[in-house]
Amino acid sequence: MPLRRSHLNAALAFATLCAFIFPTSIHATVPIHRGTPSRSAPATKVTNNRAIYTLSPTFVITDVPVTRTFDWTLSLATGAPDGVEREMMVINGQFPGPLIEANQGDTIIVNVRNGMTTGAGIHWHGIAQKGTDWADGVPGVSQCPIPAGSTFTYKLTVANQFGTFWWHSHMGNTMADGLLGPLIIHSPNDPNVRGRDYESERIIILGDWMHDMSDVIIADLLTVDGYRNSTGAPVPDALLINGVGVYNCSSVTNTSCTTQPLPEIDVVPNSSYRIRIINTMHYKFSIDSHPLKITAADDTAISGPKALHQLPIGIGQRYDAIIKTTVGTHGSAYYVRAAMCAASIANVPSNYDITALAVLRYVATGSKATTTLPSSTDWSDSVNNDTTCYDLDTTGTSVFGFITNSALESIAHFFWNSVTWTNYIYKPMLFTLKNGGSLNSSIITHAIFPSTGAADIIINNHDGGIDHPYHLHGNAFYLVSRGSGLLTATEYAARNTSSFNTTNPLRRDTLVISRSSYAIIRIITDNPGVWPLHCHIGWHLGVGKMATIVVQPAAIRNLSVPAAATALCDASNIPAGDTVNTTAPGRKRRSTGADLTAYVLRGLNNAIEHRRAIKLLD
Ligand code: C2O
């Protein structure tokens, strides 16, 4: 079990990436890219395409690979997800955006035409991009922005993955302007089988919504006064289920506002549904009277004997759950509830309604849907006003069919962090590394993993006030340990690695780490590339809460990158007003910058917390 001391110095204790407890300073030595979209209300109206929430029962799940091509146009349009009209960024006029559905092994081609007035990049959250870092979609990391008026083609091969994913814009926090949607990969290898374990599939997308464009909010967050007098992530104007929120129009004077009906999810009685929940806000999710049998966390199939009343789900995470529609009959209706975990947002007013609702409505085949609202009540054991955002406890579930890889036992790595990210959007790190250069540690916290093996990354959430969701690109990770408090290098080194959970660790790509607590995540460093590791609170990401891991720099030099991807960085593709040194907005320094304790990896006490929000059934 060699601990590579030589890496201790090179690596970074990766702390406080998301912490949000520091005063503002604006880094103004380089031009700030404001990304100002047109403020005149675009004529095109956004549609909510309800077809994306029901997966087709006739989609053929097979291991015979095909190429599936999607043509997308990004545009500015006027929409009102919560009833309040505003300018939005959308794909093919839809919010949420189009569904991508494919099989494991397929090649997915997405032709993205940028009809907006600012640059763009689309990320495929959870897709490993093995050998194809160039298609990861992060301007400044893996590509230059797709210029306004241009088309760029992403090509994804999903060789070894299946499950519930999503895609979203990765330019600033423009995913908050409407650029997100579902990405579902089927597989004959999926242990949950349509027709046996469930009859039909539904997608539920949970999110939050603001009435201002994201660039306005980020520009304000980077000022001393912040946005709406706070430098923290803003309290959402509305909470959305499947792109619909309900806003009280009586307070709206300057734009059109319509009170929306609750979103409806129709189900047939006496059937079963696999619900794929995709989440972009911290929530506790439940359906009145319908226990949730959880079958996947992110894209990892899990099994457990128990069903949940209420599922905690962090930003960026996904869960698959099976429900049985044997509770009611035609005409029955039940509330679907997503209660925001207020502990992920500072300053939530006490009178804020944290619960977004939808209606699960039983509609017999051939019958007309009823319209009365449910009279159902919430689970009596649900926890809606928790002061901490918990991650799903792993004690009630186990990874389905996971075989421990002996490589998991090998190497240690650790991180520290003093830097927030300055995004030189026209100098992507991938190309710097590919050309034999190295990353500047004063603009991006990064750790280098030179060869294939197993590595641990310790994430300390130094933030004593906010719980943060951490997401790693390129590599799902194994959660081998977590606990309260912060883990120092010395403590890590002193621990016996046998205290790690390596026999059946949960594997996922996004993890909630509660305030003042830590997690040790283990990756296999077999995917050459430069991979963001960031807080998935978009407002935190948007102001620079990101680090990267660099896997196998020597192999990065040999990655093949299509000419069109390289050409995105041509001088002719840099818009007027920007230069090659333009940065995207975002850079907040910690006032102390002093949490540079080294964190080694090794073990932990076995205390597993984070179980409070889960209510288990027998
Ligand atoms: Cu959901 Cu960096 O991504």
XYZ file of C-alpha atoms and ligand atoms in Angstrom:
621
model
C 0.000 0.000 0.000
C 2.598 2.561 -0.977
C 1.800 6.128 -0.230
C 3.460 8.217 -2.841
C 5.186 10.850 -0.818
C 6.460 12.539 -3.927
C 2.933 13.390 -4.809
C 2.207 14.918 -1.507
C 4.015 18.052 -2.469
C 2.609 18.258 -5.921
C -0.927 17.623 -4.921
C -3.390 19.942 -3.404
C -5.588 19.740 -0.432
C -8.735 20.590 -2.107
C -10.660 22.533 0.355
C -13.316 25.120 0.436
C -13.833 24.918 -3.224
C -17.345 25.940 -2.664
C -16.993 27.873 0.514
C -18.685 31.159 0.287
C -17.708 32.970 3.359
C -15.191 35.418 2.106
C -15.302 39.050 1.141
C -15.248 40.019 -2.460
C -12.357 41.216 -4.466
C -12.643 41.740 -8.164
C -9.746 40.517 -10.184
C -9.538 43.200 -12.806
C -6.171 42.905 -14.462
C -7.679 41.317 -17.520
C -10.761 42.277 -19.478
C -13.889 40.829 -17.980
C -16.099 38.989 -20.410
C -19.570 40.255 -19.706
C -21.447 38.158 -22.190
C -24.255 40.617 -22.667
C -27.207 39.105 -24.442
C -29.826 41.185 -26.131
C -32.154 42.728 -23.556
C -35.015 43.337 -25.897
C -37.480 40.530 -25.337
C -36.910 38.038 -28.131
C -39.973 37.300 -30.160
C -39.665 33.521 -29.969
C -41.595 31.951 -27.123
C -40.183 29.048 -25.165
C -42.181 25.825 -25.107
C -42.237 23.126 -22.446
C -42.152 19.964 -24.522
C -43.925 17.476 -22.291
C -42.906 14.588 -24.526
C -39.444 14.527 -22.965
C -40.771 13.344 -19.598
C -42.128 10.058 -20.903
C -39.605 7.643 -22.306
C -41.003 5.744 -25.228
C -41.890 2.123 -24.415
C -40.875 1.198 -27.948
C -37.311 2.463 -27.725
C -35.275 -0.640 -28.549
C -32.768 -1.476 -25.834
C -29.985 -3.382 -27.534
C -26.252 -3.881 -27.602
C -26.101 -3.319 -31.340
C -24.527 0.133 -31.554
C -25.823 2.824 -33.835
C -24.988 6.456 -34.423
C -27.666 8.873 -33.283
C -27.558 12.430 -34.522
C -29.204 15.409 -32.862
C -29.442 18.875 -34.368
C -29.647 21.627 -31.838
C -30.000 25.353 -32.196
C -29.243 27.567 -29.244
C -31.212 30.771 -29.195
C -32.473 33.560 -27.036
C -36.200 33.426 -26.475
C -38.870 34.688 -24.114
C -40.173 32.215 -21.592
C -41.973 32.049 -18.285
C -41.244 28.769 -16.477
C -42.712 30.162 -13.262
C -45.194 32.432 -15.002
C -42.951 35.493 -15.032
C -41.724 36.404 -18.498
C -38.004 36.831 -18.986
C -35.340 36.337 -21.582
C -33.979 32.796 -21.668
C -31.354 30.730 -23.445
C -32.856 27.616 -24.967
C -32.164 24.778 -27.335
C -34.646 24.175 -30.132
C -36.984 26.604 -28.394
C -37.550 24.247 -25.458
C -37.133 24.437 -21.720
C -36.148 22.030 -20.328
C -34.073 21.191 -23.365
C -34.311 18.217 -25.706
C -34.011 14.625 -24.552
C -31.070 12.551 -25.705
C -31.814 8.849 -25.456
C -29.362 6.189 -26.619
C -27.945 2.765 -25.853
C -24.624 1.887 -24.304
C -22.114 1.625 -27.139
C -23.892 4.120 -29.385
C -22.174 7.119 -30.864
C -24.055 10.333 -30.131
C -23.493 13.215 -32.504
C -24.837 16.586 -31.447
C -24.601 19.404 -33.971
C -24.838 22.562 -31.909
C -25.646 25.737 -33.797
C -25.110 28.759 -31.613
C -27.818 31.227 -32.559
C -27.209 33.325 -29.464
C -25.089 36.456 -29.225
C -22.490 34.999 -26.841
C -20.182 31.968 -26.844
C -21.376 28.556 -25.733
C -20.255 25.130 -24.562
C -22.396 22.108 -23.695
C -21.307 19.552 -21.104
C -22.586 15.983 -20.801
C -22.787 15.516 -17.061
C -21.591 12.079 -15.997
C -20.336 10.926 -19.384
C -16.714 9.855 -18.894
C -15.428 11.077 -22.280
C -12.743 8.440 -22.324
C -10.219 9.588 -24.898
C -12.499 12.461 -25.900
C -11.832 15.176 -23.360
C -12.214 17.675 -26.243
C -15.968 16.930 -26.194
C -16.425 17.593 -22.463
C -17.888 20.997 -23.221
C -16.208 23.331 -20.755
C -14.985 26.608 -22.280
C -11.545 27.378 -20.878
C -10.925 23.773 -19.884
C -11.624 21.473 -22.804
C -12.573 23.856 -25.601
C -12.889 27.437 -26.758
C -16.457 28.738 -26.771
C -18.599 27.997 -29.807
C -18.828 31.500 -31.282
C -22.171 33.154 -31.860
C -23.365 32.232 -35.326
C -21.231 29.084 -35.602
C -21.887 25.370 -35.437
C -19.814 22.842 -33.543
C -20.257 19.087 -33.426
C -19.855 17.058 -30.260
C -19.298 13.348 -30.644
C -19.797 11.163 -27.590
C -19.203 7.463 -27.423
C -20.798 5.901 -24.394
C -18.857 2.681 -24.316
C -19.031 1.550 -20.718
C -21.812 3.533 -19.184
C -25.558 3.470 -18.859
C -28.080 5.201 -16.689
C -29.491 8.631 -16.026
C -27.359 11.604 -17.023
C -28.048 15.151 -18.066
C -26.493 17.816 -20.198
C -26.092 21.480 -19.483
C -24.285 24.601 -20.569
C -20.897 25.012 -18.893
C -20.296 28.654 -19.810
C -20.510 30.736 -16.652
C -23.793 29.702 -15.063
C -25.844 29.963 -18.228
C -27.399 26.612 -17.416
C -29.504 28.776 -15.103
C -30.835 30.612 -18.161
C -32.421 27.447 -19.542
C -29.656 25.362 -21.110
C -30.157 21.935 -19.562
C -31.901 18.682 -20.328
C -31.976 14.901 -19.853
C -29.534 12.351 -21.276
C -30.559 8.720 -20.840
C -28.393 5.735 -21.747
C -30.064 2.329 -21.816
C -28.287 -0.998 -21.788
C -29.060 -4.703 -21.839
C -26.594 -4.775 -18.909
C -28.863 -2.647 -16.775
C -29.899 -4.815 -13.816
C -33.265 -3.062 -13.820
C -35.183 -4.388 -16.749
C -38.193 -2.820 -18.433
C -41.070 -5.286 -18.503
C -39.743 -7.152 -15.496
C -38.775 -4.635 -12.812
C -40.953 -1.813 -14.074
C -43.377 -1.170 -16.909
C -42.745 2.412 -17.970
C -40.288 5.219 -17.487
C -40.695 8.841 -16.544
C -38.227 11.669 -16.179
C -38.619 14.242 -13.436
C -36.356 17.280 -13.621
C -36.062 19.330 -10.444
C -34.566 22.779 -10.549
C -34.675 26.351 -9.438
C -35.222 29.589 -11.241
C -34.277 33.250 -11.198
C -35.923 36.197 -12.898
C -32.618 37.738 -14.015
C -30.161 36.520 -16.600
C -27.225 34.672 -15.088
C -24.614 37.127 -16.346
C -26.363 39.950 -14.494
C -26.412 37.894 -11.300
C -22.764 36.848 -11.601
C -21.635 40.395 -12.345
C -23.403 41.491 -9.177
C -22.018 38.603 -7.125
C -18.562 39.867 -8.031
C -19.233 43.285 -6.495
C -18.917 44.299 -2.885
C -22.680 44.552 -2.430
C -23.399 41.326 -4.229
C -26.686 40.459 -5.896
C -29.754 41.631 -4.002
C -27.393 42.665 -1.212
C -25.798 39.257 -0.803
C -22.609 37.756 -2.165
C -23.992 34.282 -1.499
C -25.872 32.171 -4.017
C -29.256 33.851 -4.402
C -32.436 32.480 -2.909
C -34.344 31.103 -5.917
C -37.235 33.158 -7.217
C -39.038 29.914 -7.945
C -38.611 26.172 -7.610
C -39.346 24.095 -10.677
C -40.582 20.585 -11.343
C -40.362 19.627 -15.001
C -39.797 23.219 -15.933
C -42.849 24.602 -14.145
C -42.961 26.761 -11.032
C -45.680 28.763 -9.383
C -44.942 32.405 -8.667
C -47.205 34.796 -6.838
C -47.951 37.340 -9.560
C -49.267 39.968 -7.157
C -45.718 41.165 -6.564
C -44.846 41.424 -10.255
C -45.233 44.823 -11.863
C -42.676 45.194 -14.615
C -43.336 42.163 -16.771
C -46.133 39.813 -17.688
C -46.989 37.174 -15.071
C -49.417 34.281 -15.190
C -50.089 31.908 -12.330
C -49.215 28.483 -13.607
C -51.104 25.252 -13.036
C -49.036 22.604 -11.239
C -47.152 20.227 -13.526
C -48.954 16.903 -13.990
C -47.412 13.449 -14.151
C -49.937 10.942 -15.460
C -49.651 7.285 -14.552
C -51.745 4.222 -15.291
C -53.186 2.366 -12.276
C -51.750 -1.030 -11.323
C -48.481 -0.527 -13.057
C -44.939 0.340 -12.112
C -42.692 3.171 -13.141
C -39.002 3.792 -13.181
C -38.657 7.453 -12.351
C -35.410 9.065 -13.351
C -34.917 12.110 -11.163
C -32.480 14.720 -12.445
C -31.744 17.495 -10.038
C -30.294 20.970 -10.209
C -31.164 22.218 -6.688
C -30.788 20.664 -3.234
C -34.044 18.917 -2.511
C -35.798 16.291 -0.532
C -38.041 14.497 -2.937
C -41.144 12.476 -2.144
C -44.446 11.336 -3.565
C -47.341 11.112 -1.140
C -48.292 7.492 -0.357
C -45.750 6.110 -2.854
C -42.535 4.702 -1.395
C -39.473 5.038 -3.592
C -37.402 1.969 -4.299
C -34.051 3.441 -5.243
C -32.304 1.547 -8.018
C -29.540 3.901 -9.143
C -27.447 6.719 -7.741
C -26.163 8.890 -10.581
C -25.348 6.224 -13.163
C -24.540 3.467 -10.709
C -27.157 0.780 -10.172
C -27.721 0.136 -6.481
C -29.904 -2.244 -4.605
C -31.239 -2.289 -1.129
C -33.989 -4.032 0.740
C -35.668 -0.850 1.758
C -37.772 1.799 0.153
C -37.681 5.442 1.089
C -40.410 7.890 1.909
C -38.204 10.857 1.221
C -35.076 11.030 -0.896
C -32.411 13.681 -0.334
C -30.913 14.680 -3.648
C -28.104 17.145 -4.184
C -27.463 19.515 -7.056
C -26.201 17.635 -10.094
C -27.187 14.250 -8.702
C -29.596 11.765 -10.202
C -31.540 8.886 -8.702
C -33.651 6.249 -10.337
C -36.596 5.083 -8.256
C -39.310 2.543 -8.914
C -42.834 3.267 -7.757
C -45.904 1.081 -7.941
C -49.196 2.657 -8.929
C -51.246 0.275 -6.845
C -52.210 2.859 -4.252
C -55.124 4.488 -6.054
C -57.487 4.059 -8.951
C -58.476 6.161 -11.923
C -58.941 9.720 -10.700
C -56.679 9.411 -7.670
C -54.102 12.158 -7.353
C -51.091 12.608 -5.080
C -48.660 15.427 -4.532
C -45.110 15.083 -5.714
C -43.007 17.207 -3.380
C -39.562 18.691 -3.750
C -38.627 20.498 -0.566
C -35.587 22.717 -1.009
C -32.821 22.098 1.463
C -32.375 25.620 2.689
C -28.955 24.782 4.120
C -27.411 24.987 0.674
C -28.392 28.639 0.348
C -27.574 31.461 2.714
C -30.258 33.813 4.010
C -33.423 31.961 3.065
C -36.281 34.047 4.510
C -38.341 32.296 7.141
C -41.543 32.788 5.175
C -40.070 31.304 1.995
C -42.097 28.394 0.637
C -39.463 25.711 0.212
C -41.731 23.129 -1.404
C -42.287 22.749 -5.127
C -45.304 20.621 -6.025
C -46.437 18.516 -8.933
C -49.394 16.160 -9.275
C -49.093 12.407 -9.769
C -52.414 11.594 -11.383
C -53.871 8.148 -12.020
C -55.424 7.988 -15.469
C -56.806 4.660 -16.655
C -55.990 3.756 -20.240
C -58.615 5.250 -22.533
C -60.065 7.456 -19.814
C -59.981 11.207 -19.534
C -57.716 12.710 -16.907
C -59.472 14.211 -13.916
C -58.547 17.725 -12.881
C -59.107 17.994 -9.142
C -56.083 18.757 -7.022
C -54.887 16.056 -4.651
C -56.010 15.925 -1.063
C -53.065 13.722 -0.169
C -50.814 14.504 2.748
C -47.064 14.443 3.117
C -45.364 11.492 4.781
C -45.612 12.029 8.513
C -41.929 11.249 8.922
C -40.643 13.578 6.229
C -37.979 16.057 7.180
C -38.486 19.361 5.443
C -36.811 21.890 7.624
C -33.544 20.210 8.209
C -30.703 22.528 8.971
C -28.270 20.382 7.012
C -28.456 18.991 3.478
C -27.738 15.316 3.723
C -26.534 12.927 1.117
C -28.256 9.590 0.746
C -26.887 7.305 3.385
C -25.216 4.322 1.835
C -25.954 1.911 4.631
C -29.376 1.076 3.253
C -28.136 0.324 -0.215
C -25.309 -1.496 -1.857
C -23.785 -1.143 -5.248
C -25.332 -3.580 -7.617
C -22.901 -6.172 -8.855
C -19.849 -4.133 -8.130
C -16.705 -6.191 -7.892
C -13.888 -4.709 -5.884
C -10.986 -3.899 -8.065
C -7.708 -4.707 -6.435
C -6.347 -1.526 -7.979
C -8.543 0.261 -5.517
C -6.098 -0.620 -2.846
C -3.106 1.190 -4.179
C -2.167 4.797 -4.152
C -2.788 7.873 -2.118
C -3.135 11.450 -3.146
C -4.216 14.576 -1.479
C -5.011 18.146 -2.116
C -4.953 21.586 -0.849
C -6.321 24.698 -2.235
C -5.708 28.383 -2.069
C -6.783 29.444 -5.484
C -10.012 30.161 -7.227
C -10.280 29.656 -10.896
C -9.621 32.375 -13.442
C -11.142 31.158 -16.656
C -9.166 32.105 -19.746
C -11.936 30.924 -21.995
C -9.832 31.218 -25.183
C -6.897 29.259 -23.739
C -8.369 25.904 -22.798
C -6.224 23.908 -20.398
C -6.566 20.790 -22.514
C -4.752 22.464 -25.386
C -2.082 23.910 -23.108
C -1.362 20.411 -21.837
C -1.638 18.834 -25.246
C 0.999 21.228 -26.512
C 3.337 20.159 -23.723
C 2.684 23.128 -21.458
C 1.638 23.013 -17.849
C -1.084 24.668 -15.850
C -0.515 27.809 -13.856
C -1.331 27.036 -10.278
C -2.068 30.651 -9.537
C -5.113 30.547 -11.823
C -6.376 27.008 -11.267
C -5.944 24.643 -8.369
C -4.930 21.358 -9.880
C -3.416 18.019 -9.050
C -1.504 15.848 -11.455
C -1.833 12.087 -11.598
C 0.964 10.876 -13.883
C 0.018 7.263 -14.400
C -2.780 4.748 -14.227
C -3.679 3.575 -10.764
C -5.976 4.398 -7.936
C -5.885 7.745 -6.264
C -7.678 9.345 -3.399
C -8.863 12.889 -3.326
C -9.773 14.388 -0.011
C -12.347 17.101 -0.173
C -12.739 19.188 2.936
C -15.710 21.444 2.978
C -14.318 24.241 5.108
C -17.532 26.153 4.807
C -19.110 26.125 8.223
C -22.377 27.537 6.928
C -23.268 25.870 3.653
C -23.466 22.299 2.371
C -22.017 21.869 -1.103
C -22.415 19.362 -3.949
C -19.071 18.379 -5.479
C -18.885 17.017 -8.998
C -15.965 15.467 -10.833
C -15.829 15.243 -14.610
C -14.342 12.311 -16.480
C -14.366 9.817 -13.647
C -17.074 8.506 -11.414
C -15.543 8.062 -7.982
C -15.858 5.625 -5.137
C -16.823 7.105 -1.833
C -14.392 5.339 0.474
C -14.779 7.491 3.520
C -16.419 10.538 4.955
C -16.956 12.172 8.271
C -17.499 15.329 10.178
C -14.771 17.860 10.729
C -11.835 18.382 8.420
C -9.198 15.815 7.695
C -5.571 16.837 7.848
C -2.726 15.250 5.980
C -1.281 13.977 9.186
C -4.547 12.443 10.288
C -4.964 10.888 6.929
C -1.486 9.440 6.919
C -1.964 8.078 10.399
C -5.050 6.130 9.534
C -5.154 2.536 8.626
C -6.341 2.122 5.058
C -8.368 -0.851 6.174
C -10.830 1.624 7.580
C -11.727 2.611 4.036
C -14.814 1.120 2.566
C -13.378 -0.654 -0.445
C -15.521 -3.747 -0.541
C -18.660 -2.168 -1.875
C -18.282 1.578 -1.924
C -20.907 3.781 -3.448
C -19.836 4.994 -6.867
C -21.133 8.240 -8.276
C -20.080 11.517 -9.892
C -21.620 14.081 -7.555
C -21.520 14.080 -3.787
C -22.996 16.370 -1.173
C -20.471 17.264 1.514
C -22.081 18.891 4.488
C -20.661 21.951 6.172
C -17.393 21.379 8.025
C -17.070 17.808 6.916
C -14.934 15.845 4.532
C -15.051 13.011 2.057
C -12.384 10.798 0.586
C -13.164 9.864 -2.974
C -11.178 7.328 -4.918
C -10.708 7.333 -8.665
C -8.962 5.130 -11.150
C -6.652 7.416 -13.106
C -7.099 5.692 -16.431
C -8.802 8.485 -18.367
C -6.235 10.962 -19.684
C -7.506 14.512 -19.612
C -8.016 17.624 -17.565
C -11.135 17.153 -15.499
C -13.028 19.822 -13.574
C -13.794 19.174 -9.925
C -16.261 21.775 -8.804
C -19.124 22.861 -6.697
C -22.335 22.275 -8.639
C -24.103 25.241 -7.145
C -23.965 27.099 -10.445
C -23.532 30.489 -8.793
C -20.481 29.222 -6.956
C -19.067 27.639 -10.096
C -19.814 30.869 -11.938
C -17.546 32.830 -9.609
C -14.657 30.406 -9.847
C -15.203 27.567 -7.380
C -13.441 25.019 -9.469
C -10.249 22.967 -9.489
C -9.090 20.374 -11.964
C -7.353 17.075 -11.883
C -4.873 16.366 -14.631
C -4.691 12.691 -15.483
C -1.650 11.378 -17.338
C -0.186 14.533 -18.888
C 2.002 12.453 -21.202
C -1.027 10.695 -22.643
C -2.908 13.990 -22.994
C -0.260 15.011 -25.519
C -1.298 12.073 -27.645
C -5.048 12.572 -27.443
C -6.487 13.171 -30.841
C -8.597 16.282 -31.151
C -10.694 16.986 -34.236
C -9.527 19.902 -36.355
C -12.853 21.636 -35.784
C -12.260 21.624 -32.032
C -8.825 23.157 -32.438
C -10.226 25.697 -34.876
C -12.653 27.022 -32.255
C -9.601 28.723 -30.753
C -8.515 30.404 -33.997
C -8.112 34.153 -33.654
C -10.924 34.597 -36.151
C -13.263 32.926 -33.681
C -12.575 35.370 -30.870
C -15.394 37.895 -30.976
C -14.830 41.611 -31.275
C -14.236 43.129 -27.861
C -12.493 40.011 -26.513
C -8.851 39.034 -26.771
C -7.079 35.751 -26.258
C -6.559 36.885 -22.667
C -10.190 37.569 -21.925
C -11.503 35.779 -18.873
C -14.998 34.717 -18.088
C -16.334 36.468 -15.026
C -15.607 34.640 -11.891
C -12.858 34.840 -9.370
C -13.353 35.303 -5.711
C -10.473 34.878 -3.378
C -10.766 33.641 0.110
C -9.878 36.445 2.412
C -7.506 34.252 4.345
C -6.318 31.972 1.584
C -4.764 30.168 4.453
C -6.390 26.795 4.588
C -3.377 25.231 3.059
C -3.229 22.299 5.338
C -2.205 19.235 3.461
C -4.611 16.390 3.408
C -3.260 12.977 2.905
C -5.392 10.102 2.155
C -5.780 7.101 4.249
C -8.590 6.250 6.506
C -11.242 7.550 8.676
C -13.267 6.582 11.599
C -16.267 4.665 10.480
C -18.723 7.285 11.510
C -21.126 7.754 8.683
C -23.413 10.640 9.187
C -25.799 12.079 6.671
C -28.604 9.723 7.477
C -31.081 11.964 9.102
C -33.148 12.917 6.099
C -33.819 9.377 5.065
C -36.796 7.590 6.464
C -36.673 3.921 5.764
C -39.587 1.578 5.481
C -39.407 -1.914 6.823
Cu -22.789 19.156 -14.301
Cu -19.039 20.577 -14.478
O -20.901 19.853 -14.443
